[in-house]
mmCIF file of C-alpha atoms in Angstrom:
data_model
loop_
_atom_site.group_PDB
_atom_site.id
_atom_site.type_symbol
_atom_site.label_atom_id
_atom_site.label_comp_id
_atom_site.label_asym_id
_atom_site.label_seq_id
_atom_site.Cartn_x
_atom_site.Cartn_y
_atom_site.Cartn_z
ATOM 1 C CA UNK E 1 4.047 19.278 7.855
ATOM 2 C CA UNK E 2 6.197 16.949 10.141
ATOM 3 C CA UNK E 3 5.633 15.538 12.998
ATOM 4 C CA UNK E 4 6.816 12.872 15.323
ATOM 5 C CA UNK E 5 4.402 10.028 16.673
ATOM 6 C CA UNK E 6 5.865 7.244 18.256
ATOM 7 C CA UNK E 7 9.574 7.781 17.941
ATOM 8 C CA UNK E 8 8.990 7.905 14.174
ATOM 9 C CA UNK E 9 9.002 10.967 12.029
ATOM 10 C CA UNK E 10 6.040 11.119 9.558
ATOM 11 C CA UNK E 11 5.461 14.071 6.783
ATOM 12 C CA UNK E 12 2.545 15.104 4.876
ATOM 13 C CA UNK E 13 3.866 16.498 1.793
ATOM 14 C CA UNK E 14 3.633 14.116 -1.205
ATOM 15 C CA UNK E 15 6.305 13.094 -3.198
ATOM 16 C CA UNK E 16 8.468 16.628 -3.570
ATOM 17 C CA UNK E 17 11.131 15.011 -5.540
ATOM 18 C CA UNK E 18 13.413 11.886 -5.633
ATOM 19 C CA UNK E 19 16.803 11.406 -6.591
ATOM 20 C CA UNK E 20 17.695 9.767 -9.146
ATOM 21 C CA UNK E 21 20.152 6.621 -9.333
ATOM 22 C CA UNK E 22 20.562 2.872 -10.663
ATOM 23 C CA UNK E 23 18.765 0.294 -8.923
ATOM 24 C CA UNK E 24 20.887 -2.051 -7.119
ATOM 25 C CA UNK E 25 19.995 -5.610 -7.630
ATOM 26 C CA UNK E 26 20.230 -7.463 -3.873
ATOM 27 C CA UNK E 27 19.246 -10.643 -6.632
ATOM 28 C CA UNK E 28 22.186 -13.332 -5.441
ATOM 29 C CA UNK E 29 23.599 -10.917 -2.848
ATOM 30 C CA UNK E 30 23.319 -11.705 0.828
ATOM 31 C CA UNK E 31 22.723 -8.981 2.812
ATOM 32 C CA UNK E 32 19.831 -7.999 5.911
ATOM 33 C CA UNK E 33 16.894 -6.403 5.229
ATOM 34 C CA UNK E 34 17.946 -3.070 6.954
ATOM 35 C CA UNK E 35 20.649 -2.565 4.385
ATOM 36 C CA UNK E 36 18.193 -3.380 1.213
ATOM 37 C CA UNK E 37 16.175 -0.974 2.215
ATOM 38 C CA UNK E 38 18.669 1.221 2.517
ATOM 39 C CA UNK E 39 19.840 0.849 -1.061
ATOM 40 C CA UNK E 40 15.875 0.834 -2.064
ATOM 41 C CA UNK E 41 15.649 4.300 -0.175
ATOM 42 C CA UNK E 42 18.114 5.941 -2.594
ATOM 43 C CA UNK E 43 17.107 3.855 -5.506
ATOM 44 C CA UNK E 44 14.980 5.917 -8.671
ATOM 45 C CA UNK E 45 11.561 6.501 -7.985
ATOM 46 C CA UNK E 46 12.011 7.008 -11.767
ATOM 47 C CA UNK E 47 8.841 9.032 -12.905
ATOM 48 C CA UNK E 48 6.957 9.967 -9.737
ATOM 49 C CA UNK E 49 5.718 13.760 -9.819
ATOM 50 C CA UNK E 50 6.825 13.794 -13.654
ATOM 51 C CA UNK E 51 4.556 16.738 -14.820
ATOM 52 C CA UNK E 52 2.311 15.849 -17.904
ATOM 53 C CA UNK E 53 2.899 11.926 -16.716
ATOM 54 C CA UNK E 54 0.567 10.448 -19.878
ATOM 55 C CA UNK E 55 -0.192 7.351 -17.116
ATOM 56 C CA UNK E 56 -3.046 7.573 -14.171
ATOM 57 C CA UNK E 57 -1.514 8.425 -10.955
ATOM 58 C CA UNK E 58 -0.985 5.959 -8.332
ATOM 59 C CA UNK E 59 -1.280 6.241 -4.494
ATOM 60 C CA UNK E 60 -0.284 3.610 -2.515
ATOM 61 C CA UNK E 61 -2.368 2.524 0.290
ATOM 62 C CA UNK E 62 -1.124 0.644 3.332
ATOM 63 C CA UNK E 63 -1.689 -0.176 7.198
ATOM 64 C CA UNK E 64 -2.157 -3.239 9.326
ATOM 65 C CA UNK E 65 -4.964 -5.946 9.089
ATOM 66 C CA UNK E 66 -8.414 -4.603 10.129
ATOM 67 C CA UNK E 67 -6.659 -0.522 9.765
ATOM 68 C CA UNK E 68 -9.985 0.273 7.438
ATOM 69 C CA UNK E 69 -7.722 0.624 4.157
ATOM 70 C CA UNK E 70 -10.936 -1.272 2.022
ATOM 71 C CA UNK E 71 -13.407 1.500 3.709
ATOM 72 C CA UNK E 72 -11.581 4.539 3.240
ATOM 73 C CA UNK E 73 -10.486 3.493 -0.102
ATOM 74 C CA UNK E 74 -14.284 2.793 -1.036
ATOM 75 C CA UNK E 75 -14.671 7.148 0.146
ATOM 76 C CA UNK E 76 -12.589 7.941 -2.133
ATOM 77 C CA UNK E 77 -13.723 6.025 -4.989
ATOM 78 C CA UNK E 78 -17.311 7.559 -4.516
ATOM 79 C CA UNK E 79 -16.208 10.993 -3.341
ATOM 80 C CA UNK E 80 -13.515 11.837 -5.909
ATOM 81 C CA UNK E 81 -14.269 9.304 -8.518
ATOM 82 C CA UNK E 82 -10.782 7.458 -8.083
ATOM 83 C CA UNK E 83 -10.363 3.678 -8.751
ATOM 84 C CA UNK E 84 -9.478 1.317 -6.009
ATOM 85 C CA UNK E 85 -7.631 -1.744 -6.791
ATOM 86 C CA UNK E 86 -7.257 -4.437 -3.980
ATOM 87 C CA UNK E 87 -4.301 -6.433 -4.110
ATOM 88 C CA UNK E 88 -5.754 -8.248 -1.596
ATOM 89 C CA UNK E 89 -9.590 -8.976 -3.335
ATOM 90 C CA UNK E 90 -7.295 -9.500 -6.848
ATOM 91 C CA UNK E 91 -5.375 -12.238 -4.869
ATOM 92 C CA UNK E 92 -8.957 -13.690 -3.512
ATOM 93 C CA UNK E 93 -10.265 -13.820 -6.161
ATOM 94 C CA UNK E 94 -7.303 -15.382 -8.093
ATOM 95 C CA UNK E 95 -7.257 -18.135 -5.556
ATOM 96 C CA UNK E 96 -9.987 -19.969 -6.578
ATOM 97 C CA UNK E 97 -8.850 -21.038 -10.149
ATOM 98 C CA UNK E 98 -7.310 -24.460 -10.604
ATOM 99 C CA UNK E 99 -3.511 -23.469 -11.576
ATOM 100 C CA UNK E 100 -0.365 -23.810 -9.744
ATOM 101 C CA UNK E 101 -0.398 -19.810 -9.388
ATOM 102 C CA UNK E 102 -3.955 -20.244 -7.368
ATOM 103 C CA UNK E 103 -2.428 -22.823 -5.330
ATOM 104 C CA UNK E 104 0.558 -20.811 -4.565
ATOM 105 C CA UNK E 105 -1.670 -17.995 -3.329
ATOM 106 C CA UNK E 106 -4.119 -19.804 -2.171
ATOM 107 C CA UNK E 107 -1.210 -21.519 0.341
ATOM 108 C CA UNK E 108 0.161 -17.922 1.245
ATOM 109 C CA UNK E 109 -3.211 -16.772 2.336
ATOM 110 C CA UNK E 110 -4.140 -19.300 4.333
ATOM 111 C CA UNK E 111 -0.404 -18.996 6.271
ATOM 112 C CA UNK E 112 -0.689 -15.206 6.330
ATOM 113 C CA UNK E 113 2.100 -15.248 4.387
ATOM 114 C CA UNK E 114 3.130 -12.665 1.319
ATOM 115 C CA UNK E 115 2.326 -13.344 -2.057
ATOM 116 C CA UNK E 116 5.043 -13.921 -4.540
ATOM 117 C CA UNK E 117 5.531 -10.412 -6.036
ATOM 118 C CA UNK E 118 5.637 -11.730 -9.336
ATOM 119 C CA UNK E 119 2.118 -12.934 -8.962
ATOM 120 C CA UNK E 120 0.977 -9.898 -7.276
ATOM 121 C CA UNK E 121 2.311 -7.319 -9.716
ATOM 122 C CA UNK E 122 0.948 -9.318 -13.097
ATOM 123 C CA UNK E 123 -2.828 -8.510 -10.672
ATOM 124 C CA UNK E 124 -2.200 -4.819 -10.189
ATOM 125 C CA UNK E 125 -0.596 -4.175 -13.890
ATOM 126 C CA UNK E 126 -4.371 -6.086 -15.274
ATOM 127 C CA UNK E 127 -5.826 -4.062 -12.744
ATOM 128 C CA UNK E 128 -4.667 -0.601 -13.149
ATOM 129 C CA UNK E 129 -4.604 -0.320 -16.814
ATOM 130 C CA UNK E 130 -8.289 -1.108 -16.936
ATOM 131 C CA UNK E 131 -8.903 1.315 -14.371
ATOM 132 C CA UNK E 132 -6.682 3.762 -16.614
ATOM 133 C CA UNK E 133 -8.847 3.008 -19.816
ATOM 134 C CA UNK E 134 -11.413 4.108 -18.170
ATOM 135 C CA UNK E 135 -9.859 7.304 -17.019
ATOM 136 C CA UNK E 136 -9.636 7.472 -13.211
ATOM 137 C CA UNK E 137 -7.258 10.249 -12.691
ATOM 138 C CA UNK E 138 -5.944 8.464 -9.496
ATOM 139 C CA UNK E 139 -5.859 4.486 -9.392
ATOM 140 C CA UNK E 140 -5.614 4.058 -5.100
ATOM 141 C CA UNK E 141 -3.256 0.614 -4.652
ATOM 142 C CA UNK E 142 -4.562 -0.673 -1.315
ATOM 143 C CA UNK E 143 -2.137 -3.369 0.529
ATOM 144 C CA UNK E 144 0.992 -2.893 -1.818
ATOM 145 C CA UNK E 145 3.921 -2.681 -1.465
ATOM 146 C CA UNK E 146 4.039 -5.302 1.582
ATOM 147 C CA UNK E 147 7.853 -6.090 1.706
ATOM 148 C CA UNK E 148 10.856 -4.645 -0.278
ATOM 149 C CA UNK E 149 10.427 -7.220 -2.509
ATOM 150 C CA UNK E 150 7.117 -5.759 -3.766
ATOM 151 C CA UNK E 151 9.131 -2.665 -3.912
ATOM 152 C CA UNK E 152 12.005 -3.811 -6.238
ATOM 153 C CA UNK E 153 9.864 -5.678 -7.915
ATOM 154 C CA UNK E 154 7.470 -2.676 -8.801
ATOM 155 C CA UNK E 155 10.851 0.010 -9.541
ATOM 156 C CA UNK E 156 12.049 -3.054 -11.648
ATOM 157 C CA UNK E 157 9.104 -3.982 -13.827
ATOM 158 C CA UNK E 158 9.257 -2.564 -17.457
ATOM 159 C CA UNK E 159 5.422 -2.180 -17.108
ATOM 160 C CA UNK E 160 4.902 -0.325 -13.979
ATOM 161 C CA UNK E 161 8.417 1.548 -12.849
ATOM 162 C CA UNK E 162 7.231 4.559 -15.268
ATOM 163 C CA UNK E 163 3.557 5.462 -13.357
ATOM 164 C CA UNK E 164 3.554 8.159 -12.200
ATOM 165 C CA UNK E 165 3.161 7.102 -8.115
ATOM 166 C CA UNK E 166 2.029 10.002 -5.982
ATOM 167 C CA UNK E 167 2.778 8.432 -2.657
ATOM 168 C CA UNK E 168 2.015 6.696 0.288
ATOM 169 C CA UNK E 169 -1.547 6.785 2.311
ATOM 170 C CA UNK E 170 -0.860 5.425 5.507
ATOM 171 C CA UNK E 171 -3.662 4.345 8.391
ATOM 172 C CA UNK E 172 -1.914 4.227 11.536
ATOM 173 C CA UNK E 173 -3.668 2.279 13.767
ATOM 174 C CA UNK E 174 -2.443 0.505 17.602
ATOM 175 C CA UNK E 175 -2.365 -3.506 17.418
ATOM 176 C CA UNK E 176 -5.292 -3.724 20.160
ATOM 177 C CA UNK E 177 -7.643 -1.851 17.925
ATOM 178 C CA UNK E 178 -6.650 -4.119 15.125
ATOM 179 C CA UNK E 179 -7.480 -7.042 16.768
ATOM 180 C CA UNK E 180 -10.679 -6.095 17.808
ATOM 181 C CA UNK E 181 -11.924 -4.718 14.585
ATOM 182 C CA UNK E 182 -10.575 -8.010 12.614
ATOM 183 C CA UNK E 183 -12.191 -10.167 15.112
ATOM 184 C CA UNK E 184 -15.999 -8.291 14.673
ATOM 185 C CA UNK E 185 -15.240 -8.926 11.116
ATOM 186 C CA UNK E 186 -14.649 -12.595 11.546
ATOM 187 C CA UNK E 187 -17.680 -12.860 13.922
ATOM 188 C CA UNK E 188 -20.002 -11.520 10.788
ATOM 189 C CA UNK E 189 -18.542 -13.741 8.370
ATOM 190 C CA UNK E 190 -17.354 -11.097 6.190
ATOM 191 C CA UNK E 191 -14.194 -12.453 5.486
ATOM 192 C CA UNK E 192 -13.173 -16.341 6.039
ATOM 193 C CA UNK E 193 -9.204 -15.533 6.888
ATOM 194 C CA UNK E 194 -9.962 -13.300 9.958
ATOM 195 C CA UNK E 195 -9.627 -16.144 12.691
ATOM 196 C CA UNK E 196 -7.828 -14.965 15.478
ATOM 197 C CA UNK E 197 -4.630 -17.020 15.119
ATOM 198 C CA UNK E 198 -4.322 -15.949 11.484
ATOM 199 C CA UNK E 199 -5.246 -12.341 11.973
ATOM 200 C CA UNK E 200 -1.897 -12.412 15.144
ATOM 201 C CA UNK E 201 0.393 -14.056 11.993
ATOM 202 C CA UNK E 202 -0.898 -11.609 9.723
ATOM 203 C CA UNK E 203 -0.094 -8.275 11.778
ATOM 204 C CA UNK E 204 3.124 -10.130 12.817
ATOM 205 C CA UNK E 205 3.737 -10.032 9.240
ATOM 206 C CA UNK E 206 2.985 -6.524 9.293
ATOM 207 C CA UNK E 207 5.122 -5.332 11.704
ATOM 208 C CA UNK E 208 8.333 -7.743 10.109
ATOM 209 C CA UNK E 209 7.753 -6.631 6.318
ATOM 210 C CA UNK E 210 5.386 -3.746 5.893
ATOM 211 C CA UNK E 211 6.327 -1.300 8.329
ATOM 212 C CA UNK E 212 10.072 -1.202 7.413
ATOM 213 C CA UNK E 213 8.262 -0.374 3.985
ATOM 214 C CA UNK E 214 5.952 2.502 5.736
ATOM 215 C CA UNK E 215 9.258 3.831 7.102
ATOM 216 C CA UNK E 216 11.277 3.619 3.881
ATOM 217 C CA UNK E 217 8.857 6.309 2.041
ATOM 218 C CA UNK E 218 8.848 8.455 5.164
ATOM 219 C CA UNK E 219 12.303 9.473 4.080
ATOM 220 C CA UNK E 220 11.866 9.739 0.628
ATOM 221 C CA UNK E 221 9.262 12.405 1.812
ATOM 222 C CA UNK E 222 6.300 10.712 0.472
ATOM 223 C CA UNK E 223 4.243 9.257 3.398
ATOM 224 C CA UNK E 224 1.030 10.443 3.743
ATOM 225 C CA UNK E 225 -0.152 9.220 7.455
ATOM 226 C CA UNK E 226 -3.373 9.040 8.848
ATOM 227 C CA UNK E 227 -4.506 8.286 12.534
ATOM 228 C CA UNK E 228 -6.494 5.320 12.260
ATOM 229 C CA UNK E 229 -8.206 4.395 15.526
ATOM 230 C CA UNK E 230 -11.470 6.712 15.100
ATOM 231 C CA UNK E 231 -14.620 6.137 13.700
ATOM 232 C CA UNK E 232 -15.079 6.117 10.141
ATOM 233 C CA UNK E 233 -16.408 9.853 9.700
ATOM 234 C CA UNK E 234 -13.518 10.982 11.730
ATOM 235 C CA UNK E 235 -10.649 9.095 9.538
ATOM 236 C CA UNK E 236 -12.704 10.027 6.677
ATOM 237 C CA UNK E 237 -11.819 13.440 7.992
ATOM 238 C CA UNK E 238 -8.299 12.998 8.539
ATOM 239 C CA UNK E 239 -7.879 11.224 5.045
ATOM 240 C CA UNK E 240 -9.296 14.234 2.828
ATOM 241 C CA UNK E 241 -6.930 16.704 5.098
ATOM 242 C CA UNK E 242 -3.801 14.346 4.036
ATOM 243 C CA UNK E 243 -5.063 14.060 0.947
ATOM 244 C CA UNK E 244 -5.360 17.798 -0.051
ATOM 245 C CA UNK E 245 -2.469 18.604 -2.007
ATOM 246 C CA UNK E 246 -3.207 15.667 -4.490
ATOM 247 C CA UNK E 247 -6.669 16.289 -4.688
ATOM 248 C CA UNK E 248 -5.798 20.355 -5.120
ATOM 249 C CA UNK E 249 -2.717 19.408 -8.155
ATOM 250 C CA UNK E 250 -5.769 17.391 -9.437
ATOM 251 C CA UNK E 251 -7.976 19.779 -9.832
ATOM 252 C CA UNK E 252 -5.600 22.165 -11.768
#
């Protein structure tokens, strides 16, 4: 189901297939970010849709600052018994030890800056196996990948390159309603980053690193895009219609 929004073509279908190829290392190459992600687009997505994966299935979840990523993912954690894992709470609540990772984070954070994915991906790996040993069937990553180097960095790593990653759920949501929802979330003190001048470097962020990202898994035919802007029983709506061929493949 394809269609065009924006002058950008999105699809529904999850994951049909990838092709299959080495990994190019851009490590001590200089080249632009267009062409990376170029290379990344035809890169392995080395186990995704294996049948029989023995590994919980991953969904990505992205969208810009204030999209409603942590409240949708919270739906389907209740609804459908999935697990959510927050890069973004993991790196919160990583910040406050007294090491020189927590300062590192703590520094990118407060910049609106992207964590190291080094950092970010020894989080998620802690993160997801415990939700595995538990046995979610579907482990929802919200805010990762943010750049191509999360990407790389999660097709490289021994540890996560073979999960079995369903996709990408994406909230697509203007920057004016953005703003507004990040700045009633500052106003009730819900979260201490989501001052106005932070929130502009953090969708500016966005728009630089992520989105190239968003559009990256559009053509490997595994975007999964939801229209943000509504209330939260309408893009709860929205959600469980893009979400319908994983939950139906789950339920077989």
């Amino acid at each position: 189901d394809k269609r065009e929004r924006g002058g950008r073509q999105t699809t529904n279908s999850y994951l049909p297939g990838a092709r299959t190829c080495h990994l190019l290392s851009a490590r001590g190459a200089t080249m632009g970010t267009t062409k990376r992600l170029l290379l990344l687009a035809n890169a392995t997505a080395a186990a995704a849709l294996r049948p029989g994966a023995p590994h919980a299935r991953v969904l990505f979840c992205l969208g810009g600052p204030g999209a409603g990523k942590g409240t949708q993912c919270a739906r389907l954690e209740h609804e459908f018994g999935w697990a959510h894992v927050s890069a973004g709470e993991l790196l919160r609540a990583a910040r406050a030890g007294g090491s020189e990772e927590s300062r590192v984070i703590a520094d990118c954070l407060d910049r609106g800056a992207i964590v190291p994915v080094a950092v970010t991906l020894r989080l998620l790996r802690r993160a997801i196996d415990e939700a595995t040993r538990r046995g979610a069937p579907v482990v929802v990553v919200d805010g990762f990948p943010r750049n191509a180097d999360n990407v790389e960095g999660w097709e490289a790593d021994a540890a996560t390159k073979g999960l079995d990653v369903r996709g990408v759920l994406f909230y697509d949501v203007p920057h004016d309603v953005l703003l507004q929802r990040i700045a009633a979330r500052g106003a009730s003190g819900e979260r201490d980053d989501d001052d106005a001048e932070t929130a502009r470097r953090r969708i500016r962020v966005y728009e630089e690193a992520t989105r190239p990202i968003v559009d990256l898994y559009a053509r490997r035919g595994a975007l999964l895009s939801v229209r943000g802007e509504g209330d939260v029983e309408e893009v709860w709506r929205l959600t469980k219609e893009a979400l319908a061929p994983l939950v139906g493949a789950q339920e077989e």
